[in-house]
Structure formats: C-alpha cells, structure tokens
C-alpha cells in the first residue's frame, strides 16, 4: 500500500538516523543487553545527531521542530536496527519527560534543564507508579508537605524506567491529605538531593538494556522552584500528557511489528523445508497475508493519529484506542512470526526471539489494555444515543 505520509525532508532525516544507528548503536546493542546498561555516551551522541529532543526551542540548543513524523522515523529505524532497549529510552525522553519539561516549566526552569536535555547530558524519568498504585493514580501515597519555601518529599516509587540513569525525576506526590483531584503535585527531584536514593535495578524478562528501578525519597527537601506545573495540578497535568505518551507506544508498536514482519517474510521465502521455501505453503502465505493486512490497516490509524497530534486535535480517547490496539497487535504479530521461524525463533540471537520478550510489556505500561478499554467505554456511555 502506498503511504503518502513522509516528505523528502523526512526521508533525508531517515538516512541520518540510519547512519547514526550503524555507527553508535548496532555495534553495542548486544553488550548493552548483556550488561543491562546503555552507555550514557549513546545519548549525548544521539542528541548531537538530532535523533531526539528536536522539539526543544532553538534558544535552548534544540531545533524547535514539532512535527511528530520525525519521531516516527526514529521509531521505524531503531526497530529495524533491533535495538529495542535503546528505543524505549528514547521514547521515555521524547514522549514523556521532555514533553512535561516543555509544557509545564517556567522560563527559569527551562533555562536550567532544557540545554542539558538538548545535549543529551541530562536524562530524565517519570515516577508515578508505586508498590500499591499503578493505573489508579488516586492511590498514590508518596507525599509532600510544605516547609517554609521548600517541600519535604517522602515515599517510594517502583518500575521507574531509567530510574538509575536519570539526572532529573518528575515525581507525583500527594500534597493535600484531604484528597480529590487537587490533591497531587509534580516535583522535579534532581540527582544527589539528600534523601533521594536509588533502589534495585530491577530484573525484567525483556528490554534488559533499559534500566528500571525502585526509587526512595526519605524526607527529600525540594525547593519550590522545582514544583512543576503548579501546586495541586499534578493529576490534571498527568492526564493531559497521556495522549502523547500513548501515541508514542502506538508509534513504537507499529514500527516494531512491521520490522519483525519483514524479517519473517524474508525468512519464509529463503528457508527451505521438504525441497521448497516454507513460504510456498498455503498456510504460511495465509499467515503472512493476514499480518500484512492488519499492519496496513493499523498503520493507517497511527498515521491519522500523528496528523491529529500535529494539528493539536488528538484526543485522549483516540490515543487510548491506538495504544491498546497497536500493542495487542504487536503481541500477535511477534508471536506468529516466532512460530513461523520454528526453533530458530526461540533463539535469542534472532531478532524475533528478542522481540518476543521485549514485546510483552507493551500492553501493560502507559495504561493497560483494560484501562484503555475503560476510557473508551466511559466515553461511549456519555455520548447521546440515537
């Protein structure tokens, strides 16, 4: 299917991304996964090459480029390079942390944090999830109480992507014990603030190179200058940024699904069994045909969502639709592709084997499939009938 989505400038940028990946990522991706750590120099090199943080304004060292299609190009090329731990870290920076720092900061805060982000010297993390609070943000127990011009932050977070590496962590905390939608505030906790401790680097079943951690805040003194987006507006600020986060999941899911499908298609028409390529068997061709059709259809929805985001019209409900469906599609496609590879698919040296374990979390983070369906269902229940 023809895809009238990218311009010549996007394709020129694609070549830049490919050259960067060949030079700075592909030679190291296996080592990163084995060591469960990505070299920080990879992010300074990525920022220098313009692989992420393009939307940072020029006065802070960025390109001021807001077109999300450039982000899509990166998703596609990193997926083709089979560097998914690196891909997730880029997504965390571009689709989560940086989006908060661009939208919710004061000019003074932008001057402090954006230049370092633009050079890749500052890595960020978003800390919402707690041992007893995941999708239910109202269950957050980490609290902050005001003490003069400062806030005293106390509590813990878990499953925090880039929690070990992060220099700045956006922390959601309860600031009003009475509860309600105005009970939460976002704070930026910086590396080496007294009382801020990193816990275990958690061992995951996939994405091993991308560090995930427990974080502890033992009466951390946070200055009022590090309040992000206003006191009592934490919940609203979190909710308003979910469409970008979920669009990022959709972009990564369709890119990875397409990349693994193409690897599998080539395998099916080069691998022989009983004297002929396995792709000459009708069942295999039907499997490929079904996946190709689903990918084209879902890709059209993601393209539409990107255009809506660029126009400022992507709704939380439409982003939720894309997030759950693309992540579930990714699970199905990767699983079927592994089956078509046979025993080779179960080997970690093959991209499809690594993608199989890396894929499973897609339907969990940024809101589970069930939560996405609930968001959509509630919207449907509010619409007039007839």
Coordinates of C-alpha atoms in Angstrom, one line a residue:
X1 CA 0.0 0.0 0.0
X2 CA 1.4 3.4 -0.9
X3 CA 2.0 5.6 2.1
X4 CA 1.7 9.3 1.4
X5 CA 2.9 10.3 4.8
X6 CA 6.5 11.4 4.7
X7 CA 8.1 14.2 2.7
X8 CA 11.6 14.3 1.1
X9 CA 12.9 16.1 4.3
X10 CA 11.7 13.1 6.4
X11 CA 13.5 10.7 4.1
X12 CA 16.7 12.7 4.3
X13 CA 16.4 12.6 8.1
X14 CA 15.9 8.8 7.9
X15 CA 19.3 8.5 6.3
X16 CA 20.8 10.5 9.2
X17 CA 19.1 8.2 11.7
X18 CA 20.3 5.0 9.9
X19 CA 23.9 6.3 9.8
X20 CA 23.8 7.1 13.5
X21 CA 22.5 3.7 14.4
X22 CA 25.1 1.9 12.3
X23 CA 27.8 3.9 13.9
X24 CA 26.7 4.3 17.5
X25 CA 24.1 1.7 18.4
X26 CA 24.3 -1.6 16.4
X27 CA 27.9 -2.4 17.4
X28 CA 26.9 -2.1 21.1
X29 CA 23.3 -3.4 21.4
X30 CA 24.1 -7.0 22.5
X31 CA 26.6 -5.7 25.0
X32 CA 24.1 -3.3 26.4
X33 CA 21.6 -6.0 26.9
X34 CA 24.2 -8.4 28.5
X35 CA 25.4 -5.7 30.9
X36 CA 21.8 -4.4 31.5
X37 CA 23.0 -0.9 30.9
X38 CA 23.2 1.5 27.9
X39 CA 26.3 3.7 27.7
X40 CA 25.4 7.3 28.5
X41 CA 27.6 8.4 25.6
X42 CA 25.0 6.9 23.3
X43 CA 22.5 9.7 24.3
X44 CA 25.0 12.5 24.0
X45 CA 25.8 11.2 20.5
X46 CA 22.1 10.8 19.7
X47 CA 21.3 14.4 20.8
X48 CA 24.2 15.7 18.8
X49 CA 23.0 13.9 15.7
X50 CA 19.4 15.2 16.2
X51 CA 18.0 11.7 16.9
X52 CA 15.8 13.0 19.8
X53 CA 14.8 16.2 21.6
X54 CA 14.1 18.0 18.2
X55 CA 11.2 19.9 19.7
X56 CA 13.4 21.9 22.2
X57 CA 13.4 25.6 21.1
X58 CA 16.5 26.9 19.4
X59 CA 17.4 29.3 22.2
X60 CA 18.0 26.2 24.4
X61 CA 20.0 24.3 21.9
X62 CA 17.3 22.4 20.0
X63 CA 15.8 22.5 16.5
X64 CA 12.3 23.7 17.5
X65 CA 10.9 21.0 15.3
X66 CA 7.4 20.0 16.4
X67 CA 6.4 17.6 13.5
X68 CA 5.9 14.2 15.1
X69 CA 6.7 12.4 11.8
X70 CA 10.4 12.8 12.6
X71 CA 9.8 10.9 15.8
X72 CA 8.0 8.2 13.7
X73 CA 11.1 7.9 11.5
X74 CA 13.2 7.3 14.6
X75 CA 10.8 4.6 15.8
X76 CA 10.9 2.8 12.5
X77 CA 14.7 2.9 12.1
X78 CA 15.5 1.9 15.6
X79 CA 13.1 -1.0 15.3
X80 CA 14.8 -2.1 12.1
X81 CA 18.1 -2.0 13.9
X82 CA 16.5 -4.3 16.6
X83 CA 17.7 -2.1 19.4
X84 CA 14.6 -2.0 21.5
X85 CA 16.1 -1.2 24.9
X86 CA 17.6 1.9 23.3
X87 CA 14.3 2.7 21.5
X88 CA 12.4 2.6 24.8
X89 CA 14.8 5.0 26.5
X90 CA 14.5 7.4 23.5
X91 CA 10.7 7.2 23.8
X92 CA 10.9 7.9 27.5
X93 CA 12.8 11.1 26.9
X94 CA 10.9 12.3 23.8
X95 CA 7.3 11.2 24.6
X96 CA 7.3 11.6 28.3
X97 CA 9.9 13.6 30.3
X98 CA 10.7 16.2 27.7
X99 CA 7.1 16.8 26.9
X100 CA 6.5 17.7 30.6
X101 CA 9.5 20.0 30.7
X102 CA 8.4 21.8 27.6
X103 CA 4.8 22.3 28.6
X104 CA 4.8 22.8 32.3
X105 CA 8.1 24.7 33.1
X106 CA 8.6 28.3 33.9
X107 CA 11.3 30.2 31.9
X108 CA 13.7 29.8 34.7
X109 CA 13.2 26.1 34.8
X110 CA 13.6 25.8 31.1
X111 CA 16.9 27.6 31.3
X112 CA 18.1 25.1 34.0
X113 CA 17.0 21.9 32.3
X114 CA 16.5 22.2 28.6
X115 CA 20.0 23.0 27.5
X116 CA 21.3 19.8 29.2
X117 CA 18.5 17.8 27.6
X118 CA 19.4 19.2 24.2
X119 CA 22.9 17.9 24.5
X120 CA 21.9 14.6 26.0
X121 CA 23.8 15.3 29.2
X122 CA 20.5 15.3 31.2
X123 CA 18.5 12.1 31.2
X124 CA 15.0 12.2 32.8
X125 CA 12.5 9.8 34.3
X126 CA 8.8 10.0 35.3
X127 CA 7.9 8.5 38.7
X128 CA 4.2 7.8 39.1
X129 CA 3.9 4.0 39.9
X130 CA 4.2 2.8 43.5
X131 CA 4.1 -0.7 45.0
X132 CA 0.4 -0.1 45.8
X133 CA -0.6 2.3 43.0
X134 CA -0.3 1.7 39.3
X135 CA -3.1 2.6 36.9
X136 CA -5.1 4.1 39.9
X137 CA -3.2 7.4 40.4
X138 CA -5.6 8.3 43.2
X139 CA -3.9 5.6 45.2
X140 CA -0.5 7.4 45.3
X141 CA 0.8 7.5 48.8
X142 CA 4.1 9.4 48.3
X143 CA 3.5 12.7 50.0
X144 CA 5.0 16.2 50.1
X145 CA 4.4 18.7 52.9
X146 CA 5.4 22.4 52.7
X147 CA 8.1 23.6 55.0
X148 CA 8.7 27.3 54.5
X149 CA 9.9 27.9 50.9
X150 CA 10.6 24.2 50.4
X151 CA 8.7 20.9 50.3
X152 CA 9.6 17.7 52.2
X153 CA 9.0 14.7 49.9
X154 CA 8.6 11.2 51.4
X155 CA 7.7 7.9 49.8
X156 CA 8.8 5.4 47.2
X157 CA 8.2 4.5 43.6
X158 CA 8.7 1.4 41.6
X159 CA 9.0 0.2 38.0
X160 CA 10.6 3.5 37.0
X161 CA 12.2 3.4 33.6
X162 CA 15.7 4.9 33.5
X163 CA 15.4 5.3 37.3
X164 CA 19.1 4.5 37.8
X165 CA 20.4 6.7 35.0
X166 CA 18.1 9.7 35.4
X167 CA 19.5 13.1 36.4
X168 CA 16.0 14.6 36.9
X169 CA 13.0 12.7 38.0
X170 CA 9.4 14.0 37.8
X171 CA 7.7 12.7 40.9
X172 CA 4.0 12.7 41.5
X173 CA 3.2 13.2 45.2
X174 CA 0.1 13.9 47.4
X175 CA 0.2 17.4 48.7
X176 CA -3.3 17.6 50.1
X177 CA -4.3 14.8 52.6
X178 CA -8.0 15.6 52.0
X179 CA -7.8 14.0 48.6
X180 CA -9.7 15.0 45.4
X181 CA -8.4 16.0 42.0
X182 CA -6.4 18.8 43.5
X183 CA -4.5 16.6 46.0
X184 CA -1.4 16.0 43.8
X185 CA 1.6 18.0 42.6
X186 CA 4.5 17.2 40.4
X187 CA 8.1 17.8 41.6
X188 CA 11.4 17.6 39.8
X189 CA 13.9 15.8 42.0
X190 CA 17.5 16.2 40.9
X191 CA 20.4 13.8 41.2
X192 CA 22.2 13.9 44.6
X193 CA 19.4 15.7 46.5
X194 CA 19.9 14.4 50.1
X195 CA 17.4 11.7 50.9
X196 CA 16.9 10.6 47.3
X197 CA 18.1 7.0 46.9
X198 CA 18.0 4.5 44.0
X199 CA 17.0 1.0 45.0
X200 CA 17.4 -2.2 43.0
X201 CA 17.9 -2.2 39.3
X202 CA 15.0 -4.5 38.6
X203 CA 15.5 -7.7 36.5
X204 CA 12.9 -7.8 33.7
X205 CA 12.0 -10.6 31.3
X206 CA 12.6 -8.2 28.4
X207 CA 14.2 -4.9 27.4
X208 CA 17.3 -5.8 29.6
X209 CA 19.4 -2.8 28.5
X210 CA 16.8 -0.3 29.6
X211 CA 17.3 0.2 33.4
X212 CA 14.2 0.0 35.5
X213 CA 14.4 0.8 39.2
X214 CA 12.9 1.4 42.6
X215 CA 13.3 4.9 43.9
X216 CA 13.1 6.1 47.6
X217 CA 12.5 9.6 48.9
X218 CA 13.4 9.9 52.6
X219 CA 12.3 13.4 53.5
X220 CA 13.9 15.0 50.5
X221 CA 13.9 18.8 50.7
X222 CA 12.7 20.0 47.3
X223 CA 12.7 23.8 46.7
X224 CA 9.5 25.5 45.5
X225 CA 11.5 26.3 42.3
X226 CA 11.2 22.6 41.5
X227 CA 7.4 22.4 41.6
X228 CA 6.3 21.5 38.1
X229 CA 3.1 22.9 36.6
X230 CA 1.6 24.4 39.8
X231 CA 0.7 23.1 43.2
X232 CA -2.4 20.9 43.2
X233 CA -2.4 20.4 39.4
X234 CA -0.5 17.2 39.3
X235 CA -3.3 14.9 38.4
X236 CA -4.5 17.3 35.6
X237 CA -1.0 17.6 34.3
X238 CA -0.5 13.9 34.2
X239 CA -3.8 13.2 32.4
X240 CA -3.2 16.0 29.8
X241 CA 0.1 14.4 28.8
X242 CA -1.2 10.9 28.3
X243 CA -2.1 11.3 24.6
X244 CA 1.5 12.0 23.7
X245 CA 2.7 9.1 25.8
X246 CA 0.2 6.7 24.3
X247 CA 0.8 7.9 20.8
X248 CA 4.5 7.1 21.4
X249 CA 3.5 3.5 22.4
X250 CA 1.4 3.2 19.2
X251 CA 4.3 4.5 17.0
X252 CA 6.8 2.1 18.6
X253 CA 4.4 -0.8 18.4
X254 CA 3.6 -0.5 14.7
X255 CA 7.3 0.1 13.9
X256 CA 8.4 -3.0 15.7
X257 CA 5.6 -5.1 14.3
X258 CA 6.5 -4.0 10.8
X259 CA 10.2 -4.7 11.3
X260 CA 9.7 -8.2 12.7
X261 CA 7.1 -9.0 9.9
X262 CA 9.6 -8.0 7.2
X263 CA 12.4 -10.2 8.8
X264 CA 9.9 -13.1 8.9
X265 CA 8.7 -12.6 5.4
X266 CA 12.3 -12.8 4.1
X267 CA 12.9 -15.9 6.3
X268 CA 9.8 -17.6 4.9
X269 CA 10.9 -17.2 1.3
X270 CA 14.5 -18.2 1.9
X271 CA 14.2 -21.0 4.4
X272 CA 13.5 -24.3 2.7
X273 CA 11.8 -27.4 4.0
X274 CA 10.9 -30.5 2.0
X275 CA 12.6 -29.1 -1.0
X276 CA 10.9 -25.7 -1.3
X277 CA 10.7 -22.4 0.6
X278 CA 8.3 -22.6 3.5
X279 CA 6.5 -19.6 2.1
X280 CA 5.3 -21.7 -0.8
X281 CA 3.0 -23.5 1.6
X282 CA -0.5 -22.0 1.6
X283 CA -0.8 -21.9 5.3
X284 CA 2.3 -19.8 5.7
X285 CA 1.2 -17.5 2.9
X286 CA -2.1 -17.0 4.6
X287 CA -0.4 -16.2 7.9
X288 CA 1.7 -13.6 6.1
X289 CA -1.3 -12.2 4.2
X290 CA -3.3 -11.7 7.4
X291 CA -0.4 -9.9 9.2
X292 CA 0.3 -7.7 6.2
X293 CA -3.3 -6.7 6.0
X294 CA -3.6 -5.9 9.8
X295 CA -0.3 -3.9 9.7
X296 CA -1.5 -1.8 6.7
X297 CA -4.9 -1.1 8.4
X298 CA -3.4 -0.2 11.8
X299 CA -0.6 1.8 10.2
X300 CA -3.3 4.0 8.6
X301 CA -4.8 4.6 12.0
X302 CA -1.4 5.5 13.5
X303 CA -0.7 7.9 10.6
X304 CA -4.1 9.5 11.2
X305 CA -3.3 9.9 14.9
X306 CA 0.1 11.5 14.1
X307 CA -1.6 14.0 11.8
X308 CA -4.1 14.8 14.5
X309 CA -1.4 15.2 17.1
X310 CA 0.5 17.6 14.8
X311 CA -2.7 19.6 14.4
X312 CA -3.4 19.6 18.1
X313 CA -6.6 17.6 17.9
X314 CA -5.6 14.1 19.1
X315 CA -8.0 13.2 21.9
X316 CA -7.2 11.0 24.9
X317 CA -9.8 8.6 23.7
X318 CA -8.4 8.3 20.2
X319 CA -4.9 7.9 21.7
X320 CA -6.2 5.1 24.0
X321 CA -7.7 3.3 21.0
X322 CA -4.4 3.4 19.2
X323 CA -2.4 2.3 22.3
X324 CA -4.4 -0.8 23.2
X325 CA -4.9 -2.0 19.7
X326 CA -1.3 -1.5 18.4
X327 CA 0.2 -3.1 21.5
X328 CA -2.1 -6.1 21.3
X329 CA -1.3 -6.3 17.5
X330 CA 2.4 -6.3 18.3
X331 CA 1.9 -9.3 20.7
X332 CA 0.0 -11.2 18.0
X333 CA 2.4 -10.4 15.2
X334 CA 5.6 -11.2 17.1
X335 CA 4.1 -14.4 18.4
X336 CA 3.1 -15.6 14.9
X337 CA 6.4 -14.6 13.5
X338 CA 8.3 -16.6 16.1
X339 CA 6.1 -19.6 15.2
X340 CA 7.0 -19.2 11.6
X341 CA 10.7 -19.2 12.5
X342 CA 10.3 -22.6 14.2
X343 CA 13.1 -23.4 16.6
X344 CA 15.3 -20.5 15.4
X345 CA 12.6 -18.1 16.6
X346 CA 13.3 -19.3 20.2
X347 CA 16.9 -18.4 20.0
X348 CA 17.9 -15.0 21.5
X349 CA 20.4 -14.4 18.7
X350 CA 17.5 -14.0 16.3
X351 CA 15.6 -10.6 16.3
X352 CA 12.2 -12.3 16.6
X353 CA 13.3 -14.2 19.8
X354 CA 14.5 -11.0 21.5
X355 CA 11.4 -9.1 20.3
X356 CA 9.2 -11.8 21.8
X357 CA 10.2 -11.0 25.4
X358 CA 10.7 -7.3 24.8
X359 CA 7.1 -7.0 23.5
X360 CA 5.2 -8.4 26.4
X361 CA 5.2 -5.2 28.5
X362 CA 3.7 -3.1 25.7
X363 CA 0.1 -3.9 26.8
X364 CA 1.0 -3.0 30.4
X365 CA 2.8 0.3 30.7
X366 CA 1.3 3.7 29.8
X367 CA -2.0 2.2 30.9
X368 CA -3.0 -1.5 30.5
X369 CA -5.3 -2.7 27.7
X370 CA -8.1 -3.0 30.2
X371 CA -7.7 0.6 31.3
X372 CA -7.7 1.8 27.7
X373 CA -10.9 0.0 27.0
X374 CA -12.4 1.5 30.1
X375 CA -11.5 5.0 29.0
X376 CA -13.1 4.3 25.6
X377 CA -16.1 2.7 27.2
X378 CA -16.8 5.6 29.5
X379 CA -16.6 8.0 26.6
X380 CA -19.2 5.9 24.7
X381 CA -21.5 5.9 27.7
X382 CA -21.5 9.7 27.9
X383 CA -22.4 10.2 24.2
X384 CA -26.0 10.8 23.3
X385 CA -27.8 7.8 21.9
X386 CA -29.6 7.7 18.5

